Every structure is written in structure tokens, then in C-alpha cells.
């Protein structure tokens, strides 16, 4: 039962990554066909991001009412509908319209799936699942490339991915009974574990049936700290993805082809790093994965910054930054039930998703503005500052959680 549902969730994470790269991969052809400026891609991604943020914040209420399985199925169905909508859009405003269900579906499924895995599966699965997201995000540009070269055009790519999403929606609906069974069995296991743990364990919590409002969730001690940590990480990741190649060309004099290749190593490093992190996650623990990840990103930032006579160290630094970044996102998500309680985890993970999308949406353009004033040389400094910010706030959270979980000795 566990393995069947886990397989479906793995496929769902691949599906979650599939649409994320389609707009970027297809936009050079799309904007010409739609007769709009190239810069209009930012409008579509902004609409998607707004929908994602709003649905992430609403995910806790929806999941409590309908269950993670149904929310996931409906959300994937929404993205499938939006992708089919993209495929027959011949006006820019139509893309903007279909971007709304696109973003709403993506945010709800992201929060629901992440919380479900954090509650019911080991840390290794969280890392491997997020590496499968990277697989999906890497496949979709290939689908777009095939569509453009085969003559079916960019609408064909959206149709292909839409069909994949529709098939997954059907599979999710078919397996809905499994979600409830796994939920019940895992809850019993956790209750037994809590009863059998020693006096230093986290006190068990009574089951909660009520909605955790946003204002209440934000007042939970440590939530602001983890939101800041998550914001810093996602800002670091998205800024590196968007600007690393431009930095290498403009500030380091690297050829565009070489810069593009090594910039892709950042994403490859994330995908590979999550596979590797999954092997050791249960032994190392979420805290050490987050801590070590930020430290490795900081080391990579220094490597990129060093004014050496060769660019080899800076190029290697990008790959190392990807490896360091790899376990941070999954480990933050997986540690949420432990840090804040299983009853609060869905609400807090929803807020974390919103914080992540705010960081990944706002910080890359902010860096673009800053770099215009100061120069692109500031890229590794920007990465270093975000890495330091992330580790400092995460360590403050760890101290606060430890203080709250220290038992009173009589």
C-alpha cells in the first residue's frame, strides 16, 4: 500500500516539475507567434506566481476539508486544464487568463504533497521526490524542443504535457482510497512512537480538527524565522538560475556557450545532490542537511568571488553551489512537523510555499536592478549574503525549538 501510493507521489512530483520550464523554453517562439514583446514573459510568470501564492495560503483549509489526495488530484486537473488552454491560445490575454488556474493548481498541489510526505514518509523520500521534480523540469524543455522541430509547434508541447497531467489526474482519483488508509496507519504508528519515546521526546499533541488561521500560524514561535530562511534559500536558487550565466559572460569574460553549460550545472547539481542527500538523509538528519547545504553554498560563493587568473574555480563553484542547495528545500519541508507539530504543519507549509514563491519572484528582478547600479560582479556577494542570512535564521530556529522541547525535570 505504502509503495503503491509512494510511486504515484513520485510520478506526481515529476508532473509538478513538467510545466515549470515550458514557458521559458517555448517563449522565444511563442512571443513571435503572439506578436508581443519578449519582456511579456514576465507578466505570465507573475500571474502564475500570484495564483500560486494565494492557493498555497489556502491549502491548509482545503486539505483539512477535502484531504490531501483529493486536493492533489483536483490541483493536477487544474494544471492540465490550463495547459490545454495554453495550447489553443492565440492571443496574449488568453495566456494570462489560463495562467490563473495554472498557478492556483501548482500552489495547492505543491503544499498538499509536501505536507503529506513530511508527515508520512522518511526524509530520504522528501529529497528523492524533489529530485524527481528536477527530472520533470528538465524533461519539459526537451518536449518543447521536439514540438518545435517536429512541426507541431509550441501548442503541441502544451498538449503533450496536458495529456500527461490528465492521465495523472485519473490515476490520482483512482488511488484516492489509498491516501486515507495510509494516513490512518501512519497516524497510529506515530501515536505508538510518541507513547514509547523517552522523556526527552517531543510531547504528543492531541489531534486537531480545526483550521489554523494565517494570523495564528504566523504567531507560532519560530515561524517567522523559518519563513525568512525559506525566502533566503528560494531567492538564492532563483537568482542563481537566472543570472549566473550572465555574470560569467559579463563579469568573468567567459564565452556564452561555456557560461550556459556551467550555469546548467547548478540545476544538475541540485538534481544530483537531492539523489545523494536522499541516501544519507535519515542518518544525517534535516538540521545537518540544511546547515551543511548553506555552508557549502557559502563556500561556492567564495569560489565564484575569488579574483583568480583562471575561471575554472568560479565555474566549479556553480556546480558546488547546486550540490549545496540541493537538500535545503526538502529538509526544511520535512522538518516542519517536527519543529511546529503535526497539527500545524499543513498551515505552515502552505505559508512556506507562499514565502518561497515571493522570494523566487521578487529577488531575481531586484538583483537585476542592483546589478545595474553596482555591476554584475556583485552576483557572488548577493549569493553569499543570502546563504549567511539563511543559516543564521535557521540556527536561531533550532535554538528556539530546542528550548521549547527541553523537558522539565523534577
PDB file of N, CA and C in Angstrom, residues 325-387:
ATOM      1  N   UNK A 325      22.900  23.573  -2.463  1.00  0.00           N
ATOM      2  CA  UNK A 325      21.494  23.996  -2.407  1.00  0.00           C
ATOM      3  C   UNK A 325      20.537  22.815  -2.384  1.00  0.00           C
ATOM      4  N   UNK A 326      20.970  21.679  -2.918  1.00  0.00           N
ATOM      5  CA  UNK A 326      20.077  20.542  -3.152  1.00  0.00           C
ATOM      6  C   UNK A 326      19.223  20.136  -1.950  1.00  0.00           C
ATOM      7  N   UNK A 327      19.802  19.883  -0.764  1.00  0.00           N
ATOM      8  CA  UNK A 327      18.965  19.320   0.309  1.00  0.00           C
ATOM      9  C   UNK A 327      18.196  20.349   1.123  1.00  0.00           C
ATOM     10  N   UNK A 328      18.438  21.636   0.907  1.00  0.00           N
ATOM     11  CA  UNK A 328      17.880  22.654   1.809  1.00  0.00           C
ATOM     12  C   UNK A 328      16.364  22.687   1.740  1.00  0.00           C
ATOM     13  N   UNK A 329      15.812  22.823   0.546  1.00  0.00           N
ATOM     14  CA  UNK A 329      14.360  22.910   0.375  1.00  0.00           C
ATOM     15  C   UNK A 329      13.647  21.669   0.936  1.00  0.00           C
ATOM     16  N   UNK A 330      14.043  20.440   0.515  1.00  0.00           N
ATOM     17  CA  UNK A 330      13.353  19.262   1.056  1.00  0.00           C
ATOM     18  C   UNK A 330      13.493  19.134   2.570  1.00  0.00           C
ATOM     19  N   UNK A 331      14.663  19.468   3.110  1.00  0.00           N
ATOM     20  CA  UNK A 331      14.883  19.302   4.550  1.00  0.00           C
ATOM     21  C   UNK A 331      14.052  20.297   5.355  1.00  0.00           C
ATOM     22  N   UNK A 332      13.908  21.516   4.861  1.00  0.00           N
ATOM     23  CA  UNK A 332      13.064  22.492   5.551  1.00  0.00           C
ATOM     24  C   UNK A 332      11.623  21.992   5.608  1.00  0.00           C
ATOM     25  N   UNK A 333      11.132  21.498   4.479  1.00  0.00           N
ATOM     26  CA  UNK A 333       9.762  20.986   4.434  1.00  0.00           C
ATOM     27  C   UNK A 333       9.601  19.786   5.369  1.00  0.00           C
ATOM     28  N   UNK A 334      10.534  18.835   5.281  1.00  0.00           N
ATOM     29  CA  UNK A 334      10.392  17.603   6.066  1.00  0.00           C
ATOM     30  C   UNK A 334      10.490  17.862   7.561  1.00  0.00           C
ATOM     31  N   UNK A 335      11.224  18.886   7.974  1.00  0.00           N
ATOM     32  CA  UNK A 335      11.398  19.175   9.401  1.00  0.00           C
ATOM     33  C   UNK A 335      10.228  19.960   9.985  1.00  0.00           C
ATOM     34  N   UNK A 336       9.304  20.426   9.162  1.00  0.00           N
ATOM     35  CA  UNK A 336       8.213  21.275   9.653  1.00  0.00           C
ATOM     36  C   UNK A 336       7.332  20.587  10.693  1.00  0.00           C
ATOM     37  N   UNK A 337       6.859  19.344  10.479  1.00  0.00           N
ATOM     38  CA  UNK A 337       6.054  18.699  11.537  1.00  0.00           C
ATOM     39  C   UNK A 337       6.822  18.528  12.845  1.00  0.00           C
ATOM     40  N   UNK A 338       8.123  18.272  12.767  1.00  0.00           N
ATOM     41  CA  UNK A 338       8.932  18.113  13.978  1.00  0.00           C
ATOM     42  C   UNK A 338       9.098  19.435  14.702  1.00  0.00           C
ATOM     43  N   UNK A 339       9.333  20.501  13.955  1.00  0.00           N
ATOM     44  CA  UNK A 339       9.588  21.810  14.569  1.00  0.00           C
ATOM     45  C   UNK A 339       8.335  22.476  15.109  1.00  0.00           C
ATOM     46  N   UNK A 340       7.197  22.271  14.433  1.00  0.00           N
ATOM     47  CA  UNK A 340       5.995  23.041  14.772  1.00  0.00           C
ATOM     48  C   UNK A 340       4.779  22.184  15.113  1.00  0.00           C
ATOM     49  N   UNK A 341       4.918  20.857  15.067  1.00  0.00           N
ATOM     50  CA  UNK A 341       3.799  19.989  15.398  1.00  0.00           C
ATOM     51  C   UNK A 341       3.047  19.521  14.162  1.00  0.00           C
ATOM     52  N   UNK A 342       2.616  18.279  14.189  1.00  0.00           N
ATOM     53  CA  UNK A 342       1.929  17.693  13.046  1.00  0.00           C
ATOM     54  C   UNK A 342       0.610  18.404  12.751  1.00  0.00           C
ATOM     55  N   UNK A 343      -0.031  18.926  13.791  1.00  0.00           N
ATOM     56  CA  UNK A 343      -1.314  19.582  13.594  1.00  0.00           C
ATOM     57  C   UNK A 343      -1.188  20.922  12.880  1.00  0.00           C
ATOM     58  N   UNK A 344      -0.023  21.536  13.007  1.00  0.00           N
ATOM     59  CA  UNK A 344       0.189  22.852  12.397  1.00  0.00           C
ATOM     60  C   UNK A 344       0.918  22.781  11.061  1.00  0.00           C
ATOM     61  N   UNK A 345       1.397  21.601  10.693  1.00  0.00           N
ATOM     62  CA  UNK A 345       2.335  21.519   9.577  1.00  0.00           C
ATOM     63  C   UNK A 345       1.721  21.948   8.241  1.00  0.00           C
ATOM     64  N   UNK A 346       0.458  21.570   7.980  1.00  0.00           N
ATOM     65  CA  UNK A 346      -0.125  21.926   6.691  1.00  0.00           C
ATOM     66  C   UNK A 346      -0.246  23.434   6.538  1.00  0.00           C
ATOM     67  N   UNK A 347      -0.691  24.112   7.599  1.00  0.00           N
ATOM     68  CA  UNK A 347      -0.816  25.570   7.539  1.00  0.00           C
ATOM     69  C   UNK A 347       0.550  26.215   7.322  1.00  0.00           C
ATOM     70  N   UNK A 348       1.566  25.740   8.051  1.00  0.00           N
ATOM     71  CA  UNK A 348       2.884  26.367   7.969  1.00  0.00           C
ATOM     72  C   UNK A 348       3.553  26.045   6.639  1.00  0.00           C
ATOM     73  N   UNK A 349       3.399  24.833   6.143  1.00  0.00           N
ATOM     74  CA  UNK A 349       3.978  24.504   4.842  1.00  0.00           C
ATOM     75  C   UNK A 349       3.325  25.334   3.738  1.00  0.00           C
ATOM     76  N   UNK A 350       2.020  25.575   3.851  1.00  0.00           N
ATOM     77  CA  UNK A 350       1.367  26.446   2.881  1.00  0.00           C
ATOM     78  C   UNK A 350       1.966  27.843   2.891  1.00  0.00           C
ATOM     79  N   UNK A 351       2.225  28.372   4.093  1.00  0.00           N
ATOM     80  CA  UNK A 351       2.843  29.699   4.193  1.00  0.00           C
ATOM     81  C   UNK A 351       4.272  29.657   3.666  1.00  0.00           C
ATOM     82  N   UNK A 352       4.976  28.552   3.940  1.00  0.00           N
ATOM     83  CA  UNK A 352       6.339  28.410   3.425  1.00  0.00           C
ATOM     84  C   UNK A 352       6.355  28.424   1.905  1.00  0.00           C
ATOM     85  N   UNK A 353       5.396  27.729   1.283  1.00  0.00           N
ATOM     86  CA  UNK A 353       5.312  27.738  -0.177  1.00  0.00           C
ATOM     87  C   UNK A 353       5.097  29.158  -0.698  1.00  0.00           C
ATOM     88  N   UNK A 354       4.211  29.904  -0.017  1.00  0.00           N
ATOM     89  CA  UNK A 354       3.969  31.287  -0.422  1.00  0.00           C
ATOM     90  C   UNK A 354       5.236  32.123  -0.275  1.00  0.00           C
ATOM     91  N   UNK A 355       5.954  31.944   0.842  1.00  0.00           N
ATOM     92  CA  UNK A 355       7.205  32.670   1.054  1.00  0.00           C
ATOM     93  C   UNK A 355       8.231  32.311  -0.011  1.00  0.00           C
ATOM     94  N   UNK A 356       8.262  31.034  -0.385  1.00  0.00           N
ATOM     95  CA  UNK A 356       9.195  30.581  -1.420  1.00  0.00           C
ATOM     96  C   UNK A 356       8.914  31.267  -2.748  1.00  0.00           C
ATOM     97  N   UNK A 357       7.639  31.318  -3.125  1.00  0.00           N
ATOM     98  CA  UNK A 357       7.295  31.925  -4.411  1.00  0.00           C
ATOM     99  C   UNK A 357       7.501  33.434  -4.402  1.00  0.00           C
ATOM    100  N   UNK A 358       7.293  34.066  -3.243  1.00  0.00           N
ATOM    101  CA  UNK A 358       7.583  35.504  -3.144  1.00  0.00           C
ATOM    102  C   UNK A 358       9.074  35.746  -3.365  1.00  0.00           C
ATOM    103  N   UNK A 359       9.909  34.924  -2.708  1.00  0.00           N
ATOM    104  CA  UNK A 359      11.360  35.076  -2.865  1.00  0.00           C
ATOM    105  C   UNK A 359      11.819  34.829  -4.279  1.00  0.00           C
ATOM    106  N   UNK A 360      11.305  33.753  -4.892  1.00  0.00           N
ATOM    107  CA  UNK A 360      11.751  33.412  -6.246  1.00  0.00           C
ATOM    108  C   UNK A 360      11.185  34.358  -7.292  1.00  0.00           C
ATOM    109  N   UNK A 361      10.097  35.068  -6.970  1.00  0.00           N
ATOM    110  CA  UNK A 361       9.506  36.013  -7.918  1.00  0.00           C
ATOM    111  C   UNK A 361      10.144  37.393  -7.829  1.00  0.00           C
ATOM    112  N   UNK A 362      10.396  37.854  -6.608  1.00  0.00           N
ATOM    113  CA  UNK A 362      10.830  39.238  -6.419  1.00  0.00           C
ATOM    114  C   UNK A 362      12.343  39.428  -6.460  1.00  0.00           C
ATOM    115  N   UNK A 363      13.100  38.474  -5.948  1.00  0.00           N
ATOM    116  CA  UNK A 363      14.528  38.709  -5.771  1.00  0.00           C
ATOM    117  C   UNK A 363      15.347  38.724  -7.060  1.00  0.00           C
ATOM    118  N   UNK A 364      15.069  37.856  -8.057  1.00  0.00           N
ATOM    119  CA  UNK A 364      15.842  37.963  -9.304  1.00  0.00           C
ATOM    120  C   UNK A 364      15.714  39.326  -9.990  1.00  0.00           C
ATOM    121  N   UNK A 365      14.489  39.911 -10.116  1.00  0.00           N
ATOM    122  CA  UNK A 365      14.439  41.255 -10.698  1.00  0.00           C
ATOM    123  C   UNK A 365      15.096  42.304  -9.809  1.00  0.00           C
ATOM    124  N   UNK A 366      15.021  42.107  -8.478  1.00  0.00           N
ATOM    125  CA  UNK A 366      15.698  43.045  -7.578  1.00  0.00           C
ATOM    126  C   UNK A 366      17.199  43.003  -7.802  1.00  0.00           C
ATOM    127  N   UNK A 367      17.746  41.797  -7.975  1.00  0.00           N
ATOM    128  CA  UNK A 367      19.173  41.691  -8.270  1.00  0.00           C
ATOM    129  C   UNK A 367      19.503  42.390  -9.589  1.00  0.00           C
ATOM    130  N   UNK A 368      18.622  42.254 -10.576  1.00  0.00           N
ATOM    131  CA  UNK A 368      18.851  42.930 -11.846  1.00  0.00           C
ATOM    132  C   UNK A 368      18.960  44.433 -11.674  1.00  0.00           C
ATOM    133  N   UNK A 369      18.103  44.998 -10.825  1.00  0.00           N
ATOM    134  CA  UNK A 369      18.152  46.448 -10.565  1.00  0.00           C
ATOM    135  C   UNK A 369      19.439  46.819  -9.849  1.00  0.00           C
ATOM    136  N   UNK A 370      19.782  46.032  -8.810  1.00  0.00           N
ATOM    137  CA  UNK A 370      21.009  46.305  -8.043  1.00  0.00           C
ATOM    138  C   UNK A 370      22.242  46.208  -8.934  1.00  0.00           C
ATOM    139  N   UNK A 371      22.277  45.185  -9.799  1.00  0.00           N
ATOM    140  CA  UNK A 371      23.452  44.984 -10.651  1.00  0.00           C
ATOM    141  C   UNK A 371      23.608  46.100 -11.682  1.00  0.00           C
ATOM    142  N   UNK A 372      22.508  46.757 -12.044  1.00  0.00           N
ATOM    143  CA  UNK A 372      22.609  47.886 -12.961  1.00  0.00           C
ATOM    144  C   UNK A 372      23.329  49.053 -12.307  1.00  0.00           C
ATOM    145  N   UNK A 373      23.108  49.222 -11.011  1.00  0.00           N
ATOM    146  CA  UNK A 373      23.756  50.310 -10.281  1.00  0.00           C
ATOM    147  C   UNK A 373      25.211  49.983  -9.933  1.00  0.00           C
ATOM    148  N   UNK A 374      25.425  48.752  -9.460  1.00  0.00           N
ATOM    149  CA  UNK A 374      26.721  48.383  -8.889  1.00  0.00           C
ATOM    150  C   UNK A 374      27.601  47.630  -9.880  1.00  0.00           C
ATOM    151  N   UNK A 375      26.991  46.770 -10.670  1.00  0.00           N
ATOM    152  CA  UNK A 375      27.731  45.925 -11.594  1.00  0.00           C
ATOM    153  C   UNK A 375      27.456  44.459 -11.309  1.00  0.00           C
ATOM    154  N   UNK A 376      27.597  43.616 -12.319  1.00  0.00           N
ATOM    155  CA  UNK A 376      27.305  42.193 -12.172  1.00  0.00           C
ATOM    156  C   UNK A 376      28.313  41.451 -11.302  1.00  0.00           C
ATOM    157  N   UNK A 377      29.441  42.090 -10.995  1.00  0.00           N
ATOM    158  CA  UNK A 377      30.426  41.462 -10.120  1.00  0.00           C
ATOM    159  C   UNK A 377      29.827  41.133  -8.753  1.00  0.00           C
ATOM    160  N   UNK A 378      28.701  41.781  -8.419  1.00  0.00           N
ATOM    161  CA  UNK A 378      28.109  41.614  -7.091  1.00  0.00           C
ATOM    162  C   UNK A 378      27.345  40.291  -6.955  1.00  0.00           C
ATOM    163  N   UNK A 379      27.197  39.542  -8.045  1.00  0.00           N
ATOM    164  CA  UNK A 379      26.428  38.293  -8.000  1.00  0.00           C
ATOM    165  C   UNK A 379      26.880  37.342  -6.887  1.00  0.00           C
ATOM    166  N   UNK A 380      28.169  36.975  -6.783  1.00  0.00           N
ATOM    167  CA  UNK A 380      28.552  36.054  -5.706  1.00  0.00           C
ATOM    168  C   UNK A 380      28.366  36.653  -4.314  1.00  0.00           C
ATOM    169  N   UNK A 381      28.499  37.981  -4.195  1.00  0.00           N
ATOM    170  CA  UNK A 381      28.253  38.635  -2.904  1.00  0.00           C
ATOM    171  C   UNK A 381      26.777  38.481  -2.528  1.00  0.00           C
ATOM    172  N   UNK A 382      25.908  38.670  -3.501  1.00  0.00           N
ATOM    173  CA  UNK A 382      24.467  38.513  -3.305  1.00  0.00           C
ATOM    174  C   UNK A 382      24.153  37.101  -2.826  1.00  0.00           C
ATOM    175  N   UNK A 383      24.765  36.109  -3.468  1.00  0.00           N
ATOM    176  CA  UNK A 383      24.566  34.710  -3.082  1.00  0.00           C
ATOM    177  C   UNK A 383      25.077  34.460  -1.663  1.00  0.00           C
ATOM    178  N   UNK A 384      26.244  35.000  -1.349  1.00  0.00           N
ATOM    179  CA  UNK A 384      26.817  34.831  -0.013  1.00  0.00           C
ATOM    180  C   UNK A 384      25.931  35.429   1.072  1.00  0.00           C
ATOM    181  N   UNK A 385      25.433  36.626   0.825  1.00  0.00           N
ATOM    182  CA  UNK A 385      24.570  37.294   1.807  1.00  0.00           C
ATOM    183  C   UNK A 385      23.317  36.465   2.071  1.00  0.00           C
ATOM    184  N   UNK A 386      22.703  35.937   1.013  1.00  0.00           N
ATOM    185  CA  UNK A 386      21.504  35.117   1.182  1.00  0.00           C
ATOM    186  C   UNK A 386      21.815  33.818   1.924  1.00  0.00           C
ATOM    187  N   UNK A 387      22.971  33.203   1.625  1.00  0.00           N
ATOM    188  CA  UNK A 387      23.358  31.972   2.318  1.00  0.00           C
ATOM    189  C   UNK A 387      23.581  32.238   3.807  1.00  0.00           C
TER     190      UNK A 387
END
